[in-house]
Short mmCIF file of C-alpha atoms in Angstrom, two decimals:
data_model
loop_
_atom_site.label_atom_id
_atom_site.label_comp_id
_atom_site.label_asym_id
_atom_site.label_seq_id
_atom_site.Cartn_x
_atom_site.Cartn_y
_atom_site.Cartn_z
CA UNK A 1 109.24 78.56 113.88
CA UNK A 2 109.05 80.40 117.37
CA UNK A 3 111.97 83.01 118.00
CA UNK A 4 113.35 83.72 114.41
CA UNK A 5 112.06 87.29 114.03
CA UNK A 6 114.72 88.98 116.54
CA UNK A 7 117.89 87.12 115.58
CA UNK A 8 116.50 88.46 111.43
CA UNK A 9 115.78 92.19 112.94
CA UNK A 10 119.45 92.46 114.43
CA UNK A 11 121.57 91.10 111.87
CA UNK A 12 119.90 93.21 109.24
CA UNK A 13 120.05 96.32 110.51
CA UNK A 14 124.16 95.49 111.22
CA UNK A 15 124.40 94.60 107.79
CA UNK A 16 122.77 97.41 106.30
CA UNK A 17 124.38 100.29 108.42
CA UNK A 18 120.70 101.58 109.59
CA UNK A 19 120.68 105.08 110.92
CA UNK A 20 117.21 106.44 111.64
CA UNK A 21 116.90 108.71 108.35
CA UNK A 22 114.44 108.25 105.69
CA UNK A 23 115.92 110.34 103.41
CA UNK A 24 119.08 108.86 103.07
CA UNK A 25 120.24 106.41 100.72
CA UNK A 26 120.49 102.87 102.28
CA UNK A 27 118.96 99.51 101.10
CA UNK A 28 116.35 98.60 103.13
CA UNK A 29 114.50 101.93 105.37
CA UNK A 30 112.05 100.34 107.03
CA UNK A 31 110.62 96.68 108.13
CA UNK A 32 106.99 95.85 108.48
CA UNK A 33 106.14 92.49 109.92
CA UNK A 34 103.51 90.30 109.90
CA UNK A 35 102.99 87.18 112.06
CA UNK A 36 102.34 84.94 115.15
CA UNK A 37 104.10 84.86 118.89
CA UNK A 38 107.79 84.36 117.34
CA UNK A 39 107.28 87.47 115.90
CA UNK A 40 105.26 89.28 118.18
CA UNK A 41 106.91 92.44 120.07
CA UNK A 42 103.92 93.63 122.21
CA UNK A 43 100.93 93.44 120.49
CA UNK A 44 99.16 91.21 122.81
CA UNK A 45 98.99 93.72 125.58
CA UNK A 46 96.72 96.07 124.20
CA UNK A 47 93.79 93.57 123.44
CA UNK A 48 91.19 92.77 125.65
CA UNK A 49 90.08 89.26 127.58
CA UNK A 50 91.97 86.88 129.96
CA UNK A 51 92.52 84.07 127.45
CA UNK A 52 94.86 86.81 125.02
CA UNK A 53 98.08 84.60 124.57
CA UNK A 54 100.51 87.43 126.37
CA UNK A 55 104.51 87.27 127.89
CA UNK A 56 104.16 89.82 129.99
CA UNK A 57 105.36 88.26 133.55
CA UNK A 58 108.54 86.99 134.74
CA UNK A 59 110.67 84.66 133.48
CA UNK A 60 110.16 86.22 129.89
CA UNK A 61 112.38 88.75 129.39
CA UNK A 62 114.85 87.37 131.91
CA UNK A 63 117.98 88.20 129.93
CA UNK A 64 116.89 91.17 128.05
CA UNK A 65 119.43 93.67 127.64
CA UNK A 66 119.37 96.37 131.03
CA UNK A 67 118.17 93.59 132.96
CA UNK A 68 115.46 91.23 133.51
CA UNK A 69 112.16 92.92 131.44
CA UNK A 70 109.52 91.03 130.14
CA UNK A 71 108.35 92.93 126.99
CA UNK A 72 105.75 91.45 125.07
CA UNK A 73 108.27 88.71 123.81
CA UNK A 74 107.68 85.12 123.78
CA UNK A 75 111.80 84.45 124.77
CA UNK A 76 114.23 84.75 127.58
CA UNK A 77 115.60 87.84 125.22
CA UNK A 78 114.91 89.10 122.07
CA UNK A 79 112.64 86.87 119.18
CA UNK A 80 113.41 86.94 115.44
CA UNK A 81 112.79 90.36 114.57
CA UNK A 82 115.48 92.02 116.37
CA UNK A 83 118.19 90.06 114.59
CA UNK A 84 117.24 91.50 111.12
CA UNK A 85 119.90 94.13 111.78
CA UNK A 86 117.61 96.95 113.21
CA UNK A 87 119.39 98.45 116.19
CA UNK A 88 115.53 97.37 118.16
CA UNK A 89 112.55 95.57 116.68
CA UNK A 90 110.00 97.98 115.09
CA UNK A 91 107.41 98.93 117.64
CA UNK A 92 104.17 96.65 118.19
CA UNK A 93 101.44 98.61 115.66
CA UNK A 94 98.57 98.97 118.93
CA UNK A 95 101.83 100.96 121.09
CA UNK A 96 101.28 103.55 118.31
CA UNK A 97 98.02 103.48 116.73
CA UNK A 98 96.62 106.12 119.53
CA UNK A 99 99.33 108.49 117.99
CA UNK A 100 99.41 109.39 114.58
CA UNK A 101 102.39 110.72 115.22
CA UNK A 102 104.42 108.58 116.66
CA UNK A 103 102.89 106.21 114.20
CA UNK A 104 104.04 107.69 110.93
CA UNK A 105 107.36 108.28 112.41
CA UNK A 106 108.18 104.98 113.20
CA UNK A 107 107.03 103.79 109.68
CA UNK A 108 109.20 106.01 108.04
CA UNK A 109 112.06 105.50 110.28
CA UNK A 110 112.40 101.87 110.76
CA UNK A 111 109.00 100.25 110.93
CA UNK A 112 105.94 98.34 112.35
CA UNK A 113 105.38 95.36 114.12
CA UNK A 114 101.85 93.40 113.39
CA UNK A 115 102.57 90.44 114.41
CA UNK A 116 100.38 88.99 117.07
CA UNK A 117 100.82 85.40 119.36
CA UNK A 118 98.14 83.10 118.01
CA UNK A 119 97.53 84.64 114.77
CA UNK A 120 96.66 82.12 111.88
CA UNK A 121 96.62 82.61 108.33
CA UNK A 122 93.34 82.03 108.68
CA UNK A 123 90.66 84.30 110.53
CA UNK A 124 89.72 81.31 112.22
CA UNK A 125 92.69 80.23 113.81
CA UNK A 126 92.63 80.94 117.52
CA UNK A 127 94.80 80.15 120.20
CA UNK A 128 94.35 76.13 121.44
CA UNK A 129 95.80 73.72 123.90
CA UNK A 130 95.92 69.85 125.08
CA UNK A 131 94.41 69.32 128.39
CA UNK A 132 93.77 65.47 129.16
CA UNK A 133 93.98 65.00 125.75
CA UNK A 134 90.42 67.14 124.92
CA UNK A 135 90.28 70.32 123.39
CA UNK A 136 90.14 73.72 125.71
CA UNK A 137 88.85 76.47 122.77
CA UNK A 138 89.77 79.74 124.13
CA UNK A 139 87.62 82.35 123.07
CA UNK A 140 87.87 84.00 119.73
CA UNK A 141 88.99 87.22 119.25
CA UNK A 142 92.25 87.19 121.38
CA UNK A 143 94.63 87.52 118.87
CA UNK A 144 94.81 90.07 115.35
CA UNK A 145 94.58 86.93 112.51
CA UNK A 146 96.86 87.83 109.61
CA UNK A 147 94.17 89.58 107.55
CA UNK A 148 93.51 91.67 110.30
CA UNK A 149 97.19 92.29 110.58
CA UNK A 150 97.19 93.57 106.48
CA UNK A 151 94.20 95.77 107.21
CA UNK A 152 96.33 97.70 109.99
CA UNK A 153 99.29 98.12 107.76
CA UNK A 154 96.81 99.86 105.01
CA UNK A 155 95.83 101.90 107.38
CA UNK A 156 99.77 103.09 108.38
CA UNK A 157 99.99 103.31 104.74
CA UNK A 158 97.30 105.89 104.34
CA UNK A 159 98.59 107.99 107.14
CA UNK A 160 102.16 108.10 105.54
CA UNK A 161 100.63 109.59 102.43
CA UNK A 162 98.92 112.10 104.15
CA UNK A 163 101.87 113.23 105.68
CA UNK A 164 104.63 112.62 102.98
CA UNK A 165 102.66 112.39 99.78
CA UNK A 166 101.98 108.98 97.33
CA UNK A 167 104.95 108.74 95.83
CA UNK A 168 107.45 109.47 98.88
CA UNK A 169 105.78 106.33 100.61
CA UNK A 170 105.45 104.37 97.28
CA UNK A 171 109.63 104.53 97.11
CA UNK A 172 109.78 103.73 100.50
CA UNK A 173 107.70 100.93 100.74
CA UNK A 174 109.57 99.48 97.50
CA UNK A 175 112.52 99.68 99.22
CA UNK A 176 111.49 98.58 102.75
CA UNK A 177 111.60 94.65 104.31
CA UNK A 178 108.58 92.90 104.62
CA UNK A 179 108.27 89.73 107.19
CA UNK A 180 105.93 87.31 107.28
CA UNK A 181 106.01 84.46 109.73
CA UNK A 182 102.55 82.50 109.96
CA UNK A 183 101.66 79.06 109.95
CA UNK A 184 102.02 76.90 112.94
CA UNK A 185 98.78 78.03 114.53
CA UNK A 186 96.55 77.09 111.64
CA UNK A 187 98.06 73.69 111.28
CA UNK A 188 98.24 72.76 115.13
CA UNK A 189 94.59 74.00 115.25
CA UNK A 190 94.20 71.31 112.73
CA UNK A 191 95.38 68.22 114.45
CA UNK A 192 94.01 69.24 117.26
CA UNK A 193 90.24 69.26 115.83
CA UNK A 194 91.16 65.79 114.71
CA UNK A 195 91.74 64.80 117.56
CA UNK A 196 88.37 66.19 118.79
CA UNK A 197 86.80 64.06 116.13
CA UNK A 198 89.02 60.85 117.17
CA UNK A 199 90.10 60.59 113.52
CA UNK A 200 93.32 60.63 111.65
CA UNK A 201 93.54 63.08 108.65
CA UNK A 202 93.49 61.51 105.23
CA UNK A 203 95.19 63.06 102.43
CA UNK A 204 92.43 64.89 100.64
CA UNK A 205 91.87 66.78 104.52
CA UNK A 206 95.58 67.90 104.58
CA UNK A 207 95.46 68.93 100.91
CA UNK A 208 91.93 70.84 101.37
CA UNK A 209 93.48 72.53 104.74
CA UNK A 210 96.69 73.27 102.21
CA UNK A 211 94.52 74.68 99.16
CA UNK A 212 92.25 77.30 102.26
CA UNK A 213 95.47 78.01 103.67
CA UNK A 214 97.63 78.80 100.31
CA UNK A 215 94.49 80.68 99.25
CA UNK A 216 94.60 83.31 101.93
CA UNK A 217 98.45 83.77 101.59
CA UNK A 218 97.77 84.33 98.26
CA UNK A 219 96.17 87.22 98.82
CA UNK A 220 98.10 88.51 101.75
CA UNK A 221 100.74 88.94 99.75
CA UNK A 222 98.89 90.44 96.57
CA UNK A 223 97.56 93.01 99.04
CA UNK A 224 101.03 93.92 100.33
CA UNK A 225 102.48 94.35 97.00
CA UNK A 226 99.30 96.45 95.93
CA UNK A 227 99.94 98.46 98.59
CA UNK A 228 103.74 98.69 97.46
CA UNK A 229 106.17 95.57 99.08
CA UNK A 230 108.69 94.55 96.48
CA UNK A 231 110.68 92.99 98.94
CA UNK A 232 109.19 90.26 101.15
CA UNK A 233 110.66 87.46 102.86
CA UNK A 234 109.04 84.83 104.28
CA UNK A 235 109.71 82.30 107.52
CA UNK A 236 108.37 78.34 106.82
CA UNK A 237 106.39 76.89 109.44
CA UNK A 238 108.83 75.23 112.04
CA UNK A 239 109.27 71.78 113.55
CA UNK A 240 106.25 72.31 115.41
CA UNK A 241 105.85 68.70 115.70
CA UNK A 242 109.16 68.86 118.21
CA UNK A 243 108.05 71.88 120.56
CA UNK A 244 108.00 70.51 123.86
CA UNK A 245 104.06 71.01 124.26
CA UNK A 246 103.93 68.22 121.56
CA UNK A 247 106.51 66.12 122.93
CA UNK A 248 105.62 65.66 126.05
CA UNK A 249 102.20 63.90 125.19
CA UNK A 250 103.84 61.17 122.77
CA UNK A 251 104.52 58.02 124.49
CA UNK A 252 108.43 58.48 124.24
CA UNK A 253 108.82 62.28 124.56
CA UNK A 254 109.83 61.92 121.17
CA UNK A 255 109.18 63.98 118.23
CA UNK A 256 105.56 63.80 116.99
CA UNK A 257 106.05 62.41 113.22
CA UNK A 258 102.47 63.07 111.66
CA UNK A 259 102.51 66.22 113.11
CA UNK A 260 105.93 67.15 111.02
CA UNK A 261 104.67 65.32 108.01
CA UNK A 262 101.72 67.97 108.02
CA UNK A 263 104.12 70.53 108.13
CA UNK A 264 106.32 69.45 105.79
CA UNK A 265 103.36 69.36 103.49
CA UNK A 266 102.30 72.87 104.44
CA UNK A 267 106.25 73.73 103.37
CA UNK A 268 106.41 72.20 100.11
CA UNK A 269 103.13 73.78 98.77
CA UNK A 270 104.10 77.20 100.17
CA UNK A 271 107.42 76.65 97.80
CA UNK A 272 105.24 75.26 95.33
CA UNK A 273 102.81 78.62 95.08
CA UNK A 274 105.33 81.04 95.75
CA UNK A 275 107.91 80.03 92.57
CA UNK A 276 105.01 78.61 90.13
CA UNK A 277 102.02 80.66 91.22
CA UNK A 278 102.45 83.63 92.86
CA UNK A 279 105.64 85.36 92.14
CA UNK A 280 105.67 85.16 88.03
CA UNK A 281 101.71 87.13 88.53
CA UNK A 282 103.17 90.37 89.80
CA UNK A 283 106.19 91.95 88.10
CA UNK A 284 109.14 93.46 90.37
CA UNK A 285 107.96 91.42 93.47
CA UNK A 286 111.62 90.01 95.16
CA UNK A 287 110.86 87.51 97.28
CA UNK A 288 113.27 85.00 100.21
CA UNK A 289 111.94 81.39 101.62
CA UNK A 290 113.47 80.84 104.62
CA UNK A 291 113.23 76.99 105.78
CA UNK A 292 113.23 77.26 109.31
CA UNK A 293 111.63 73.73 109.78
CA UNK A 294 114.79 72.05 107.96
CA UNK A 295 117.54 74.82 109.88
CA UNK A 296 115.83 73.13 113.41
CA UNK A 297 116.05 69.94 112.26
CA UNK A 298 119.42 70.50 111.51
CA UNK A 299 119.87 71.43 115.23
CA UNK A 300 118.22 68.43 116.62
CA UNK A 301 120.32 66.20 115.04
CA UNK A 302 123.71 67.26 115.92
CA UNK A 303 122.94 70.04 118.51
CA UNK A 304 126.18 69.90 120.06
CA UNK A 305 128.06 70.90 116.54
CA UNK A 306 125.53 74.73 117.54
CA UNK A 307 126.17 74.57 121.11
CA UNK A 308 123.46 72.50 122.50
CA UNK A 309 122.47 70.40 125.41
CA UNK A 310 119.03 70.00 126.03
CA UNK A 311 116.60 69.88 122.63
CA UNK A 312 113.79 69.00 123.95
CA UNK A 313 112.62 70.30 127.35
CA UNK A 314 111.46 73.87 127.82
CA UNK A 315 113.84 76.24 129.79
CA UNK A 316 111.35 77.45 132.01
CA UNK A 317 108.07 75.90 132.78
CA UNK A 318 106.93 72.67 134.71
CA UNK A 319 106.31 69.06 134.70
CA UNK A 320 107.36 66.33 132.10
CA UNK A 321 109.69 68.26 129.65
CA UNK A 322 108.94 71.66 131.23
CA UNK A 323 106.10 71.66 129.08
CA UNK A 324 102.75 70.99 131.26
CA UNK A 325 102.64 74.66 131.86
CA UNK A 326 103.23 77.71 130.62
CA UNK A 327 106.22 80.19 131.49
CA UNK A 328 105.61 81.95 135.12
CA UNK A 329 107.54 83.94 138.24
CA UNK A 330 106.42 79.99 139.80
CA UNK A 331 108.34 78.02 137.31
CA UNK A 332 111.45 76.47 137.24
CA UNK A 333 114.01 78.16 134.72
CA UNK A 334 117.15 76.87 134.12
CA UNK A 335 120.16 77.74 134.14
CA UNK A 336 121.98 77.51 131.09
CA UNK A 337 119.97 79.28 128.92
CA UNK A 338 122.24 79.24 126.08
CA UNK A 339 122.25 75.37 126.16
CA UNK A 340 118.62 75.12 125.44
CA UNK A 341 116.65 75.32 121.65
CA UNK A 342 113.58 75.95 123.67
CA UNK A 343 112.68 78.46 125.88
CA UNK A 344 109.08 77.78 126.86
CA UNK A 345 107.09 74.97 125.89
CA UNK A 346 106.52 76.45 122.01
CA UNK A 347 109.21 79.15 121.48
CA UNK A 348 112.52 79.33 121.17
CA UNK A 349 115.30 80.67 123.18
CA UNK A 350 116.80 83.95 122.04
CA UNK A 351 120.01 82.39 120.98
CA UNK A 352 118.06 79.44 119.03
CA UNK A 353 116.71 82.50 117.21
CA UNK A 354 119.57 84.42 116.73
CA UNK A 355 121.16 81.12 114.84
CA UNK A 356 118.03 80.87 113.15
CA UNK A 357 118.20 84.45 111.97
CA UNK A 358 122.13 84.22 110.54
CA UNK A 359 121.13 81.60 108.74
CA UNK A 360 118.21 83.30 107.16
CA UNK A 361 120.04 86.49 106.72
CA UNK A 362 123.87 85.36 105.66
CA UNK A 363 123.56 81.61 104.69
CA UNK A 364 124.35 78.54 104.32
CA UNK A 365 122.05 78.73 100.93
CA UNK A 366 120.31 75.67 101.55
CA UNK A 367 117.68 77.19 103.85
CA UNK A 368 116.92 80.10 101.68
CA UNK A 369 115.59 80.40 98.71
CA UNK A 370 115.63 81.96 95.59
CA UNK A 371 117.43 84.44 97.89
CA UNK A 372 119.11 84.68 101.25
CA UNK A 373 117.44 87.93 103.35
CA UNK A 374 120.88 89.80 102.57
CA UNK A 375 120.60 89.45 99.21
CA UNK A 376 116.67 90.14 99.44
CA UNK A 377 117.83 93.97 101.34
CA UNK A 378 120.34 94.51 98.83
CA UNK A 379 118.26 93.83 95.71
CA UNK A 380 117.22 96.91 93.82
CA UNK A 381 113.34 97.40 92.89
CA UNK A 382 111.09 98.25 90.47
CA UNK A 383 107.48 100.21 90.42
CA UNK A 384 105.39 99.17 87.44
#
């Protein structure tokens, strides 16, 4: 799932004809999302401890437009969010939070960025690694979990009423583009406590971890859309079974099956609640499924037909696959950074996004569903 949000951010904002002006008359005002490192623009930065997941040195950033700048970004560019078709990603929520200002400005004219690299669907989820095959927990706390992430955007919420009234912000949030992108983290966590345990997960685990996990989304989302989202797309959890981090501890290098299966799981009951369970219980709610786990697959099988040479090392990192450490000014980066799906040993390049983004946004239709993220901007909206 790493690197969608940019690629979804840029093409939107083309599409749409954005112009910062909240009073005028286009389909989709402002975005607000909600999410893990693919998503994450900055937020990282501003919390405290050494073990805070953070892209913040060299190589990141090494192709960002006006030169080489890491920015908070998990990529070699620009993630997910800045493909959406905003001319930039909406600010990271903790850059503006200091000024109330600045704050309501930007979530009138364009949006606010909550994502946060690590974050889990549940408050539990924290960021986790293989070393040696045992589990190195790093401390709790270094990353905003998605409820955490819903509790900020209330608060943005109340300081756009105070400044443009109840129903100014309820029309604007009606109309505005919410992203959520969440997943991965919870369900690596998982295996990964397995492991600790030296067992395999049965069925009734992976369906327990599905019910906790469904639970919370549940009422994510039926906190957004009390708040006022009508119009909120959502990213699948990824191949995360295929990262490089993953690969490069399976015998062959090859993909790690169980790992997928889990996520395909995860995917299918996420469908599953959204179309029979969720959406029918709350009237005007518009809603877009992106399958970003079957869009990469897609890749990996014929990545020459996008462009691709290399689909399973990391651009920039070391050892077997790139992926025995993490992205630094000491790593080896390669050179064809357009050639690569991955850009680090989890996330995507920015061009892996960008694909991953026009997919989402324009088509084909068989990775979206009930509606592609055009459609979703377009649709008109109801208040009950």
């Amino acid at each position: 799932m790493k690197g969608v949000v940019a690629g979804i951010i840029m093409v939107l904002s083309a599409v749409a004809g954005f112009q910062p002006s909240f009073k005028s008359a286009r389909a989709v005002p402002a975005m607000y999302v909600f999410g893990d490192s693919t998503l994450d623009v900055g937020n990282n930065y501003y919390l405290p401890g050494k073990s805070v997941p953070r892209a913040l040195d060299p190589f990141y950033g090494v192709d960002f437009p006006g030169g080489p700048m890491p920015t908070g970004r998990f990529s070699n560019g620009y993630n997910h969010t800045k493909n959406l078709g905003f001319k930039t990603s909406p600010p990271a929520y903790l850059t503006l939070e200091a000024h109330r200002r600045h704050l309501v400005r930007s979530a009138l004219h364009g949006g606010v960025s909550y994502a946060s690299a690590g974050a889990g669907i549940l408050d539990s989820t924290i960021e986790r690694d293989i070393i040696h095959l045992e589990i190195w927990v790093q401390n709790a706390g270094n990353n905003i979990p998605l409820s955490k992430q819903v509790k900020y955007f209330h608060l943005t919420r109340v300081a756009m009423e105070a400044k443009e009234g109840s129903q100014v912000v309820s029309d604007h949030l009606a109309r505005s583009f919410f992203l959520l992108g969440i997943g991965s983290n919870d369900l690596y966590q998982f295996v990964l406590e397995q492991q600790a345990k030296n067992k395999s997960a049965t069925q009734s685990d992976a369906a327990a971890l599905y019910d906790s996990l469904m639970s919370n989304y549940s009422a994510t989302i039926t906190d957004l859309y009390t708040m006022g989202a009508r119009k909120i797309a959502i990213i699948n959890a990824g191949a995360t079974g295929c990262i490089p981090r993953v690969r490069a501890h399976t015998a062959t290098g090859a993909c790690d099956d169980g790992l997928n299966k889990l996520v395909v799981g995860f995917n299918g009951a996420l469908s599953s609640f959204l179309a029979g369970g969720l959406a029918p219980k709350l009237p005007g709610l518009a809603y877009s499924l992106a399958d970003n786990f079957a869009h990469r697959q897609d890749i990996i099988a014929d990545p020459r037909a996008a462009g691709f040479v290399n689909t399973a090392s990391a651009c920039c990192g070391s050892g077997t696959l790139g992926a025995e450490g993490d992205c630094l000014p000491s790593s080896r980066i390669c050179r064809n950074r357009e050639g690569y799906i991955y850009w680090d040993w989890i996330h995507a390049t920015q061009r892996a996004a960008e694909l991953a983004a026009h997919a989402f946004f324009h088509g084909p239709a068989q990775f979206t569903t009930p509606l592609s993220f055009k459609q979703l901007a377009e649709k008109s909206y109801s208040l009950p």
